[in-house]
Coordinates of C-alpha atoms in Angstrom, one line a residue:
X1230 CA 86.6 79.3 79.0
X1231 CA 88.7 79.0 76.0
X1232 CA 91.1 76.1 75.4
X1233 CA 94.7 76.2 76.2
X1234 CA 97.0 73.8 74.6
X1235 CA 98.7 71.5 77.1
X1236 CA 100.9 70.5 74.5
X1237 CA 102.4 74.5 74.5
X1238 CA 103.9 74.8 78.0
X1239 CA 106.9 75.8 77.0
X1240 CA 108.7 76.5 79.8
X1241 CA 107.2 73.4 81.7
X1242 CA 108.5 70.8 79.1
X1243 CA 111.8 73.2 78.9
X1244 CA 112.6 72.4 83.1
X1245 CA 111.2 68.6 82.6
X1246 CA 114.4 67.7 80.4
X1247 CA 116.9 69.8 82.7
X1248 CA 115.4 67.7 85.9
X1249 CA 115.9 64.8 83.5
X1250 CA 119.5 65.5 82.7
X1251 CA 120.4 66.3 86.2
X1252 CA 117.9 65.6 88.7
X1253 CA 121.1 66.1 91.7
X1254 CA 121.9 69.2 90.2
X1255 CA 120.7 72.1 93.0
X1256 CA 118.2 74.1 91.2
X1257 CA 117.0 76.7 94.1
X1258 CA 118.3 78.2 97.2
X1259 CA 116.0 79.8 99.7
X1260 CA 117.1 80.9 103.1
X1261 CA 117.7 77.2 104.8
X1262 CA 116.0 75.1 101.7
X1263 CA 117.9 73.6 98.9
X1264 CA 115.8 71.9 96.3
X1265 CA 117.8 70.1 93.5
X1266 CA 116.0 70.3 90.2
X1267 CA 114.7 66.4 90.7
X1268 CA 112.6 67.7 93.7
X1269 CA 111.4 70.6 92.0
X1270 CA 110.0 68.8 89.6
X1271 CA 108.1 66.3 92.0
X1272 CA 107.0 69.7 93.1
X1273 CA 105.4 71.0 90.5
X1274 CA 103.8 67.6 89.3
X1275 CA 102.2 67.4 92.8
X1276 CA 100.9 70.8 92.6
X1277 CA 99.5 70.6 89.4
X1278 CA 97.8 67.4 90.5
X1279 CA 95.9 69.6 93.2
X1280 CA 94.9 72.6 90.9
X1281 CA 93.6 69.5 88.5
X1282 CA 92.2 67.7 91.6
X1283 CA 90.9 70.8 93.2
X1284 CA 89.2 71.3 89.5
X1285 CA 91.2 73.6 87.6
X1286 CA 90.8 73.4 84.0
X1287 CA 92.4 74.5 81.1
X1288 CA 92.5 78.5 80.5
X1289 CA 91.3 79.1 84.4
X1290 CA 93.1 82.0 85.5
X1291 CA 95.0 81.6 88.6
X1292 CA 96.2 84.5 90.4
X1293 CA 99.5 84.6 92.2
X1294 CA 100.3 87.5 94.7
X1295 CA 103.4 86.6 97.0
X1296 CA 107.0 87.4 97.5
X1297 CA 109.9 85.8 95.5
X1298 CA 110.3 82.3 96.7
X1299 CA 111.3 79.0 96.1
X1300 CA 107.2 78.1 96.4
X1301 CA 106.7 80.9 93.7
X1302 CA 108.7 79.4 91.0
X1303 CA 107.4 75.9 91.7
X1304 CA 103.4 77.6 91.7
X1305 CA 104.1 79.6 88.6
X1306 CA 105.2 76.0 86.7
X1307 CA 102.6 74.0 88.3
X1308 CA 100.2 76.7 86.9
X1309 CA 101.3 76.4 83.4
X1310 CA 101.7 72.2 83.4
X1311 CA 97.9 71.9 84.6
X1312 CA 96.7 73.9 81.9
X1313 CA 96.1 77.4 83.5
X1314 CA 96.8 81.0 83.1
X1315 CA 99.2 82.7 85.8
X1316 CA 98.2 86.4 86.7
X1317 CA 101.6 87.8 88.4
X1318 CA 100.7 90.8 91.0
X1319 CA 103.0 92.3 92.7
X1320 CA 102.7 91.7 96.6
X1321 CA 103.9 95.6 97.6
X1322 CA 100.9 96.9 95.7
X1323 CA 98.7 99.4 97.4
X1324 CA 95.1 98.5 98.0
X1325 CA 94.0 100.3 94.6
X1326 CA 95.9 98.5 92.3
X1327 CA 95.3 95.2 94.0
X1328 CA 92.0 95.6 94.2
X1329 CA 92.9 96.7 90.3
X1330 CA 94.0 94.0 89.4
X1331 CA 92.3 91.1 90.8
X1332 CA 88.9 92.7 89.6
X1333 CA 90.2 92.7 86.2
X1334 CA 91.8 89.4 86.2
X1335 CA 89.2 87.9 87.7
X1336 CA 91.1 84.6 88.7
X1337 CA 89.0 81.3 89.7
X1338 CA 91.8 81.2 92.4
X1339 CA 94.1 83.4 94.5
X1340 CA 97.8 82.2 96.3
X1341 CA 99.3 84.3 98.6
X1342 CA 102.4 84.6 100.7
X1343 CA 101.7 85.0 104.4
X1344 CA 103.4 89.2 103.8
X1345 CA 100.3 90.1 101.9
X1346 CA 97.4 91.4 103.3
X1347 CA 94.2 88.7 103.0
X1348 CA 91.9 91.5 104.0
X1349 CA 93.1 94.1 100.4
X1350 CA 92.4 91.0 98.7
X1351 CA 89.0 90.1 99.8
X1352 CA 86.7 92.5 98.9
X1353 CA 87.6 92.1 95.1
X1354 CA 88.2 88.1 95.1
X1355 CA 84.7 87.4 93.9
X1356 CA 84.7 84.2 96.0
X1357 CA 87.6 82.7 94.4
X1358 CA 89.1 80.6 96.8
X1359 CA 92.3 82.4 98.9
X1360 CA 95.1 79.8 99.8
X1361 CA 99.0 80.6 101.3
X1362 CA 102.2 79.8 98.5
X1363 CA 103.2 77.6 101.2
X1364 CA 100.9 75.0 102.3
X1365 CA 99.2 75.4 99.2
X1366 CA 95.9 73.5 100.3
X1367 CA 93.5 74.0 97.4
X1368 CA 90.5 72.0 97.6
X1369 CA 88.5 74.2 95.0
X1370 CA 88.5 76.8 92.7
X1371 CA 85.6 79.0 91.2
X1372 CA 84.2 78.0 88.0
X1373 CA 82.5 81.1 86.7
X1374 CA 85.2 83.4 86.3
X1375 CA 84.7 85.2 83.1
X1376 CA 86.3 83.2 79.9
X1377 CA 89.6 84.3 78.3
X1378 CA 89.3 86.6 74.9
X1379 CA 89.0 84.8 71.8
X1380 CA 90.8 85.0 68.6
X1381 CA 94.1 84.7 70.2
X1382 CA 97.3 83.9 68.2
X1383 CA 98.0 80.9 70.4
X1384 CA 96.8 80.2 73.6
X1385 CA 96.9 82.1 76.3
X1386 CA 99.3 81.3 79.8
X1387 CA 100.3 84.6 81.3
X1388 CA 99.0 87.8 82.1
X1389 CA 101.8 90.2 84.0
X1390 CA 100.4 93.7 84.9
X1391 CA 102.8 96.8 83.7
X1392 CA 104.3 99.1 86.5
X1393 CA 101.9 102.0 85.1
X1394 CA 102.4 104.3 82.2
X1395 CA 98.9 105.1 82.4
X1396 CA 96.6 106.0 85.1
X1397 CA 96.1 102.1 85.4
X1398 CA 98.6 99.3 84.8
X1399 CA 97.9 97.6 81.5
X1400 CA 97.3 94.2 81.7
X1401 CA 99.7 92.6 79.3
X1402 CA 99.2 89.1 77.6
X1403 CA 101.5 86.5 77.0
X1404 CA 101.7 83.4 75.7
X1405 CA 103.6 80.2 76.7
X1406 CA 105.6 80.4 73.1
X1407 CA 106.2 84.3 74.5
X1408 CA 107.6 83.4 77.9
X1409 CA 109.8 80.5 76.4
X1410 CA 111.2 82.7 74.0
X1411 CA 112.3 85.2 76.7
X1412 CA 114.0 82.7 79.2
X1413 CA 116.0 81.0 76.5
X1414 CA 117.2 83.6 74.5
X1415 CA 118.5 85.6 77.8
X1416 CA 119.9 82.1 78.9
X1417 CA 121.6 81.8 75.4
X1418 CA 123.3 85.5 74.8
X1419 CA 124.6 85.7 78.3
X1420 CA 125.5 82.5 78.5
X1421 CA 124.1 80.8 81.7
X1422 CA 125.0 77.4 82.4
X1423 CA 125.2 75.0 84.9
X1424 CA 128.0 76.8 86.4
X1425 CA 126.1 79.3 87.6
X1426 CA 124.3 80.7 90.6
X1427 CA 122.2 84.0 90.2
X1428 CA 120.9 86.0 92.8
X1429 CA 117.8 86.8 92.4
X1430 CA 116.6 90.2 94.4
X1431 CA 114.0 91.3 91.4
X1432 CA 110.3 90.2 92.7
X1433 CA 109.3 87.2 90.4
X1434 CA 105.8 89.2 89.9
X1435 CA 108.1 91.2 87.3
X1436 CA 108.8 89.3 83.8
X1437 CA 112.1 90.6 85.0
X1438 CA 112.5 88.0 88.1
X1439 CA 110.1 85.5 86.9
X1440 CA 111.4 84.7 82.7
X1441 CA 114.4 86.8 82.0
X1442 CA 116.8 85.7 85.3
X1443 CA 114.8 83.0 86.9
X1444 CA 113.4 81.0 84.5
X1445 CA 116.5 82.1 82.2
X1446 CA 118.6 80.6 85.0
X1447 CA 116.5 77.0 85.9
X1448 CA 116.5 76.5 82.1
X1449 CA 120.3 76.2 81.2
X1450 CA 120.6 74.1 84.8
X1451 CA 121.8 76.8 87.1
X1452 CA 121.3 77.6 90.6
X1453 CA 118.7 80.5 91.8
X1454 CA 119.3 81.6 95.2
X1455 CA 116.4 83.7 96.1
X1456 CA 117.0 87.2 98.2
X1457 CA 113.8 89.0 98.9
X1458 CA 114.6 92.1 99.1
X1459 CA 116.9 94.1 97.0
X1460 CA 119.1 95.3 100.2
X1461 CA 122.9 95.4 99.9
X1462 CA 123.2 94.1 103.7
X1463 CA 120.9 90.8 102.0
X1464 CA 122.6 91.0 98.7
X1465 CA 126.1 91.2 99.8
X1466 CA 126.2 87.9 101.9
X1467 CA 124.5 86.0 99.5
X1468 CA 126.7 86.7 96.7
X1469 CA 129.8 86.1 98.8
X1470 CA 128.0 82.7 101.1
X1471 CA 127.0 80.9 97.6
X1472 CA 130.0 82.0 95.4
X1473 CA 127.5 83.7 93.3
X1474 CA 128.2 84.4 89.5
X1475 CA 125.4 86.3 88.0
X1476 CA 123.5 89.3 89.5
X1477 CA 120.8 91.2 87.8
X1478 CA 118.9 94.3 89.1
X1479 CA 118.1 97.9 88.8
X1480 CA 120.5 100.9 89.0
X1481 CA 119.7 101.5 92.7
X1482 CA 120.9 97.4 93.5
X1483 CA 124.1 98.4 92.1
X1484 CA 124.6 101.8 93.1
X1485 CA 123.8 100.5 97.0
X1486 CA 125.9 97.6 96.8
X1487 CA 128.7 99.8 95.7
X1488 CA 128.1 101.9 98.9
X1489 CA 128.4 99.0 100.9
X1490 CA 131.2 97.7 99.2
X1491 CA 132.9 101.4 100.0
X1492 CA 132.0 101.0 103.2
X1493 CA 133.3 97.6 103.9
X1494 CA 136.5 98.1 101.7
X1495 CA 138.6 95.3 102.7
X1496 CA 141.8 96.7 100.0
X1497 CA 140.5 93.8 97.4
X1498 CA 138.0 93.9 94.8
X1499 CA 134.7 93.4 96.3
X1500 CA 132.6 90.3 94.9
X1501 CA 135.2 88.4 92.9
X1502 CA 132.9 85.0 92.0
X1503 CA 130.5 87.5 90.0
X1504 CA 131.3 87.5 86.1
X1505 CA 127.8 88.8 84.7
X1506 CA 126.0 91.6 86.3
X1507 CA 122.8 93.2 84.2
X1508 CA 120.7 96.2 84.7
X1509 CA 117.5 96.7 83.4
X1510 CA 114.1 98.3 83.3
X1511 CA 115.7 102.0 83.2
X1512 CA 118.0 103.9 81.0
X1513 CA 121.6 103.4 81.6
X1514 CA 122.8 105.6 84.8
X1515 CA 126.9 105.4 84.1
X1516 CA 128.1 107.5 87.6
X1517 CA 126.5 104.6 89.9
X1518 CA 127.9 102.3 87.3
X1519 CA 131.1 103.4 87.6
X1520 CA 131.2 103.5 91.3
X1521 CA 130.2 99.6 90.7
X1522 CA 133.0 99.2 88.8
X1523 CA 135.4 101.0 91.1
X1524 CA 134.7 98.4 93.3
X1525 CA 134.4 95.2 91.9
X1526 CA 136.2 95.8 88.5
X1527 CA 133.2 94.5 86.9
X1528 CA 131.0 96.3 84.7
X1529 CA 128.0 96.7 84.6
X1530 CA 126.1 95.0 81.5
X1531 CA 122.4 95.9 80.2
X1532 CA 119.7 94.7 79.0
X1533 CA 116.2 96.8 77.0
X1534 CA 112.8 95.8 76.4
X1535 CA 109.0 96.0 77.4
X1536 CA 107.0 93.4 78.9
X1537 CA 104.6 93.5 75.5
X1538 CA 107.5 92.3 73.3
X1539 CA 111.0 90.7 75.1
X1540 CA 114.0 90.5 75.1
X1541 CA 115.1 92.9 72.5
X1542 CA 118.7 94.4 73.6
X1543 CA 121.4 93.3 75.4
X1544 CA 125.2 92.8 76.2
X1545 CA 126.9 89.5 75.0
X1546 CA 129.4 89.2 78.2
X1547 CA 131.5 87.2 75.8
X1548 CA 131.3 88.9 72.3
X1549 CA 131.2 92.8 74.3
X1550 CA 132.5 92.1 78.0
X1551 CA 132.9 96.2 78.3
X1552 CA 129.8 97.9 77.5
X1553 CA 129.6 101.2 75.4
X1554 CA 128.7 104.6 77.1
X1555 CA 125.1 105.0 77.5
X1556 CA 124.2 101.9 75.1
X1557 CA 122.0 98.8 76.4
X1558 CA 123.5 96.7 74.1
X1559 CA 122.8 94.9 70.5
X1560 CA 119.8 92.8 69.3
X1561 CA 119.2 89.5 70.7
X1562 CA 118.5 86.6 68.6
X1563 CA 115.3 86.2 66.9
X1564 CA 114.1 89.7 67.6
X1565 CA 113.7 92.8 65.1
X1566 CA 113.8 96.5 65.9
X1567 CA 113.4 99.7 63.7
X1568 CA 113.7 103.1 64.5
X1569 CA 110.8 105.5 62.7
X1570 CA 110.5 108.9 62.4
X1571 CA 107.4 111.0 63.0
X1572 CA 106.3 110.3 59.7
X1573 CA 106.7 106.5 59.8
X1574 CA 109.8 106.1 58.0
X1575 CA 113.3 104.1 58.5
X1576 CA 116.0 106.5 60.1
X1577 CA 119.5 106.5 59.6
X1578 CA 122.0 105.0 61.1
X1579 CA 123.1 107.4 64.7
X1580 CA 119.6 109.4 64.3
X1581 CA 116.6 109.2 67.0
X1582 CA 113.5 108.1 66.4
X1583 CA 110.9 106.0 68.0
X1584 CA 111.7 102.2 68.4
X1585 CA 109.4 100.0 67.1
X1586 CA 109.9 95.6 68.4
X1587 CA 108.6 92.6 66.7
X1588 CA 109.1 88.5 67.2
X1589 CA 108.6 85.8 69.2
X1590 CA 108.6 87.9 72.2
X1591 CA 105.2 90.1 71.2
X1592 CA 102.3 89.7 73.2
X1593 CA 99.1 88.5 72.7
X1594 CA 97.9 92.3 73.5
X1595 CA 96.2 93.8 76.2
X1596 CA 93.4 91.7 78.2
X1597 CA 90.3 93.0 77.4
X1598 CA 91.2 96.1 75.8
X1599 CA 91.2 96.1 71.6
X1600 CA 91.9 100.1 71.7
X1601 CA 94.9 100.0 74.1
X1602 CA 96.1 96.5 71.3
X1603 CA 95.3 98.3 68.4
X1604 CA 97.2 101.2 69.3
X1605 CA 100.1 99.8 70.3
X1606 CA 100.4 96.8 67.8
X1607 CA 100.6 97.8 64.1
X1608 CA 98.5 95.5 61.6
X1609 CA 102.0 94.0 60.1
X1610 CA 102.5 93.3 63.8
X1611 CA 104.9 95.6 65.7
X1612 CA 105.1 96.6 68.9
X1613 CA 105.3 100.8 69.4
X1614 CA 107.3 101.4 72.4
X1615 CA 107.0 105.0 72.9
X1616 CA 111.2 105.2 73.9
X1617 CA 113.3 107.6 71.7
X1618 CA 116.5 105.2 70.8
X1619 CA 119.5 105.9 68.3
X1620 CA 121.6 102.9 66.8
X1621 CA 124.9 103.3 65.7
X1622 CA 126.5 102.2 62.8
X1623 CA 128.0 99.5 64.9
X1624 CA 123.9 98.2 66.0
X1625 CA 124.2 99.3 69.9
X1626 CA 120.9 100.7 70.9
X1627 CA 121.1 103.9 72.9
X1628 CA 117.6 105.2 74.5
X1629 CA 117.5 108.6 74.7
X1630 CA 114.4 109.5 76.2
X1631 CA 110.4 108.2 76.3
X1632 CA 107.5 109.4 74.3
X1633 CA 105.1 109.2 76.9
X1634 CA 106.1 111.8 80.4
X1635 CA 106.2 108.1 82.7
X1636 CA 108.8 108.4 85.2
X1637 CA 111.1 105.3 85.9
X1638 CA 112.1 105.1 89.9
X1639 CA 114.4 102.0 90.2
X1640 CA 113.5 100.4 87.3
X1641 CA 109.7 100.8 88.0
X1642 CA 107.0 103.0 86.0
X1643 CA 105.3 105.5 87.8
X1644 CA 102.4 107.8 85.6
X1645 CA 102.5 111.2 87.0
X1646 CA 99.1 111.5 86.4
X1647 CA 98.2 109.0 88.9
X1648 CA 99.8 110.7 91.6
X1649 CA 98.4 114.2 90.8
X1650 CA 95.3 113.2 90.8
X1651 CA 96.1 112.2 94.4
X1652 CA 97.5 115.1 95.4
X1653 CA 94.7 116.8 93.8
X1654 CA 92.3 115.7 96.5
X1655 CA 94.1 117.3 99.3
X1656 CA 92.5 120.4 100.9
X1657 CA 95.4 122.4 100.7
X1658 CA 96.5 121.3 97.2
X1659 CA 94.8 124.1 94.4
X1660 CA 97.0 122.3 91.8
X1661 CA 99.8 119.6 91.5
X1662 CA 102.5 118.6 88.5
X1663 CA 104.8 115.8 89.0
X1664 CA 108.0 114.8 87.6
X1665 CA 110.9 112.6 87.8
X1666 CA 114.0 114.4 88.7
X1667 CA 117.5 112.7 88.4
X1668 CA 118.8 110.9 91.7
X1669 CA 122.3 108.8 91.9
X1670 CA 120.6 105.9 93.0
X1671 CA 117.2 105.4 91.7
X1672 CA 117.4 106.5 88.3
X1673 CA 114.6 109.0 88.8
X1674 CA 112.5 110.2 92.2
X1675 CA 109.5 111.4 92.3
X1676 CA 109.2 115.0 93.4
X1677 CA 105.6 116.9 93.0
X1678 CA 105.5 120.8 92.2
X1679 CA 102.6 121.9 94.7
X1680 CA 100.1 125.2 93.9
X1681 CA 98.6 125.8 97.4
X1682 CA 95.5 126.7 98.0
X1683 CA 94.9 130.1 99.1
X1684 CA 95.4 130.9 102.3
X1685 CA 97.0 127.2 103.1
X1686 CA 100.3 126.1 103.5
X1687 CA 101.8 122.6 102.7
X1688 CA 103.0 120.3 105.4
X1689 CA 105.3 118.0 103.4
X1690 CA 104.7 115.3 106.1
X1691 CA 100.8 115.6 105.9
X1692 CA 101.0 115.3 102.1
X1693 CA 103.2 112.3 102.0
X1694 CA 101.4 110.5 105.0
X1695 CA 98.3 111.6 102.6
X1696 CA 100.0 109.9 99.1
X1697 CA 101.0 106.6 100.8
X1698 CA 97.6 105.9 102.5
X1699 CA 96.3 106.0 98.8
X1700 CA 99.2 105.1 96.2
X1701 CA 102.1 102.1 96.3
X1702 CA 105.3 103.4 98.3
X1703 CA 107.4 103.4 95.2
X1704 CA 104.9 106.0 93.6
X1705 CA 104.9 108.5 96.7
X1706 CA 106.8 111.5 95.9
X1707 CA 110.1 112.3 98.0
X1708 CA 109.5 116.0 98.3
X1709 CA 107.3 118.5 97.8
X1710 CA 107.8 122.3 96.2
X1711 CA 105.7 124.9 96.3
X1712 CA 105.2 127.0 93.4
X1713 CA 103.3 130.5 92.8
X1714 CA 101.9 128.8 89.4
X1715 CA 103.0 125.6 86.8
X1716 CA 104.7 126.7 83.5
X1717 CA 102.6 125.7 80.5
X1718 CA 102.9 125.4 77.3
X1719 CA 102.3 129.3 75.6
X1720 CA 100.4 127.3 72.6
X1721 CA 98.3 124.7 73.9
X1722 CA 97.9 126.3 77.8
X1723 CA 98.8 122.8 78.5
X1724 CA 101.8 122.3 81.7
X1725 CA 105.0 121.5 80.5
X1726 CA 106.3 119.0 82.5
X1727 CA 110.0 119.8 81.0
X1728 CA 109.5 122.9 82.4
X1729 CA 108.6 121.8 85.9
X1730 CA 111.1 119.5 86.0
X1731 CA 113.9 122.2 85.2
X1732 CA 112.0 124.6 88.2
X1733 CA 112.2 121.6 90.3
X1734 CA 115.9 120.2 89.8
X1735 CA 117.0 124.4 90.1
X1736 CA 114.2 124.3 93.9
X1737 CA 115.6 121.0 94.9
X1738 CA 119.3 121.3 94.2
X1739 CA 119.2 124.8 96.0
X1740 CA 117.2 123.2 99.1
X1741 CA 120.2 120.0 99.3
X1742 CA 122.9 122.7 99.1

C-alpha cells in the first residue's frame, strides 16, 4: 500500500476546530438521536481507534455501503482521521454494479447498514471482513487488498463511483485537499453558518450528500438533520419540525414537495423557515421550479459540476437571491472554467461550446484506468466535461446540452447503452434504443424504443419485471414502444438517438392523451 499523509485530512482537522469552538452546538439530527458536535467528535476518535486497533493502516481502502445516517458521517470521518481511503457505494445498487464496484475497489473492509443485502455483497468481498454502520464491531481487516496507484498528486482518501455515463460507473479519485475544497467553498458562497439546519434527503454515497451539503454544513457549525428518503410526506415534516433553513436536492425533491404543498395548501406560503434551496446534478427544469416558487415564494437556486472536478457553478443567495432563466449560476471561488470549440479554441462571450474545469476541486483521475485519465484530463490539467454550456457576458453558466447521449433521471446518470444491452437479451426484443424523454418531475425518464422479434409481441410488464431483475430501479425504463425499425443516421448507418427520442416524445405524448 502506498502512504497516505495523516497530516492531510482535511476535512477531519476542518470538524476538530468546529467541535472545539462549540462542542454544545447540535451537529446532527437523525430520527430520535441528536448528537452535538462534541459527541461526534468522541465518535469519530473512537472509531478510528477500532479501524487502527482492528489494523487498518494508512492507504487501506475501506468500503462504505449504507443509507444516509448520522453513523455514516461519523464512519466516513473516522475513515479519513485513521489514515484510510473511503469507497462510497450506493446502497440501492443492483447486484451488478455492487458486485462492480466492490471487485474493483477491492476494500480490506466492508460497513453496511442493516437495508443492504449481505448476501449481493459476499460473493465479491474477497474475505474482507463485513460489519453493520451501527454497532460497528471491527476486530480485523484484510491485509492483501491490492495497493493504491502510484504517482499520485497527493495522497489518496476518496474514491466515489459516478452514476454511469458509460457501460460501467467510473471510479473517480479524490483526494483529501479535493473533498475539503468542495465542503468549504459551498459552505462559503452560500453562506452556511451556525444558524442553519439543512435537510439532508440526497444519499451521502453521492459527493452531493456526503461534501457539498453535509460536510458543507458540519463545517461552518450547522445542524444536519438526516431524511432518508427524498419523499415529500418525509421531507415536509422535517423541514417544518426542525425549522429548517436550507434544502438541497434534485428537480423531482422540489417538483414533489410543491405537489404536496398544493395539496395541503393552508392559504400561507408553505415552508417559511427555508431561505436557501439548491438543485443540482441536472440541468435546470424552470416549470417544476416555478410551481416551487408558487408555493413557497422561494426560488429555487443551482448549483453545476462533476464529481472529477467540484464545485464549479453556483448561485450566491446573497449577491443573486433570484436566479436567471435557465442559468446554474456564476463561478465559485478558486475554480476556472473555459468554454472551447471543436477546434480547441476560447469562445465568445453568449456562444456554446464544450466546458472545460480546473482547480482545487480536480481529481486524482480514474482508479486504475490511465486511458479513461488521459482522456478526460488535458496535460496542462483540465478537466473535459462533455456538457455544451454558454456564459453570458454577465459570467452565468447556462448548459445547454451533453456531449455524450447519457440520460439524467433525477439528478442521476443513466448510459443507454447499459440498458439496451439488457433489453437486448430478451427473447422477444430483435433490437432496442433508449432515450431520455422530458418528464415534469424527474428531469428526464427513461423510455426504450422496442424492435420485436418476428412473430413476438412485447408485454411491457414482462420487459420491465425483466430490466429490474438485472439493472438498479432508477435505470429501468418507464415504458416501452414498439417500433417497425430505429432511425439511423443516412451517413454512418449508425441510430440516431435524437431521432428516437422525437418518435418517442410524438408515441408517448399520443399514448398520455
Amino acid at each position: 500500500m502506498n502512504n497516505s499523509s495523516t497530516e492531510q485530512m482535511g476535512c477531519v482537522s476542518a470538524f476538530e476546530k468546529v467541535a472545539g469552538r462549540n462542542p454544545g452546538q447540535t451537529a446532527i439530527i437523525d430520527g430520535d438521536r441528536t448528537i452535538s458536535y462534541g459527541d461526534m467528535q468522541a465518535s469519530i476518535e473512537r472509531r478510528a481507534g477500532i479501524l487502527l486497533k482492528a489494523g487498518l493502516k494508512p492507504g487501506y481502502r475501506v468500503a462504505l455501503i449504507a443509507e444516509s445516517s448520522a453513523d455514516y458521517l461519523v464512519t466516513a470521518l473516522a475513515v479519513w482521521r485513521s489514515g484510510g481511503v473511503l469507497v462510497t457505494v450506493y446502497p440501492s445498487s443492483g447486484s451488478g454494479d455492487l458486485e462492480y464496484a466492490i471487485d474493483t475497489s477491492d476494500p480490506a473492509l466492508i460497513v453496511t447498514s442493516e437495508s443492504v443485502d449481505r448476501a449481493l455483497v459476499t460473493p465479491a468481498a474477497r474475505n474482507a471482513p463485513i460489519v453493520d454502520i451501527a454497532d460497528f464491531r471491527v476486530t480485523e481487516v484484510r491485509h492483501n487488498a491490492s495497493p493504491n496507484p502510484e504517482g499520485l498528486r497527493e495522497p489518496l482518501a476518496m474514491i466515489c463511483f459516478s452514476s454511469g455515463t458509460t457501460s460501467r460507473p467510473k471510479a473517480i479519485m479524490l483526494s483529501a485537499t479535493v473533498i475539503h475544497n468542495c465542503a468549504d467553498t459551498y459552505g462559503e458562497v452560500w453562506h452556511l453558518g451556525p444558524e442553519d439546519t439543512a435537510i439532508i434527503c440526497l444519499p451521502m454515497a453521492w459527493l452531493y450528500g456526503l461534501a457539498s451539503t453535509s460536510l458543507a454544513v458540519l463545517l461552518r457549525g450547522g445542524t444536519v438533520v438526516v431524511v432518508r428518503r427524498a419523499r415529500p410526506e418525509m421531507i415536509a415534516p422535517a423541514i417544518e419540525k426542525h425549522r429548517a433553513t436550507f434544502l438541497a436536492g434534485v428537480t423531482a425533491t422540489f417538483g414533489k414537495l410543491a405537489q404536496f404543498a398544493e395539496q395541503n395548501n393552508s392559504g400561507h406560503p408553505a415552508f417559511p423557515s427555508l431561505r436557501l434551496c439548491i438543485s443540482g446534478g441536472e440541468p435546470r427544469n424552470e416549470a417544476a421550479f416555478s410551481r416551487w416558487q408558487a408555493q413557497t415564494g422561494l426560488p429555487v437556486l443551482d448549483a453545476y459540476c462533476a464529481s472529477e472536478c467540484l464545485p464549479l457553478v453556483t448561485y450566491d443567495p446573497i449577491s443573486t437571491p433570484t436566479p436567471r432563466q435557465g442559468s446554474a449560476g456564476k463561478l465559485v471561488p478558486r475554480s476556472k472554467l473555459k468554454v472551447l470549440d471543436a477546434e480547441g479554441h476560447e469562445v465568445p462571450a453568449g456562444q456554446i461550446g464544450e466546458a472545460y474545469s480546473s482547480g482545487p476541486g480536480l481529481m486524482l483521475g480514474y482508479w486504475r484506468d490511465e486511458e479513461q485519465t488521459q482522456a478526460a484530463i488535458t496535460e496542462d490539467g483540465w478537466y473535459r466535461t462533455k456538457d455544451l454550456v454558454r456564459v453570458d457576458e454577465d459570467g452565468f453558466v447556462y448548459v445547454v446540452g451533453r456531449l455524450s447521449d447519457v440520460i439524467i433521471r433525477g439528478g442521476t446518470n443513466i448510459s443507454p447503452a447499459e440498458v439496451e444491452r439488457v433489453l437486448q437479451q430478451h427473447p422477444s426484443v430483435a433490437e432496442a434504443a433508449v432515450v431520455g424523454i422530458a418528464d415534469d418531475i424527474y428531469g428526464q425518464r427513461v423510455v426504450a424504443a422496442i424492435v420485436p422479434q418476428v412473430g413476438s409481441t412485447l408485454d411491457d410488464d414482462e420487459l420491465k419485471a425483466f430490466t429490474a431483475a438485472r439493472l438498479s430501479s432508477y435505470k429501468v425504463p418507464s415504458q416501452f414502444i414498439a417500433v417497425d425499425a430505429l432511425p439511423v443516421n443516412l451517413t454512418t448507418g449508425k441510430v440516431s438517438r435524437r431521432d428516437v427520442a422525437a418518435l418517442l416524445s410524438a408515441e408517448a405524448s399520443q399514448s398520455s392523451s
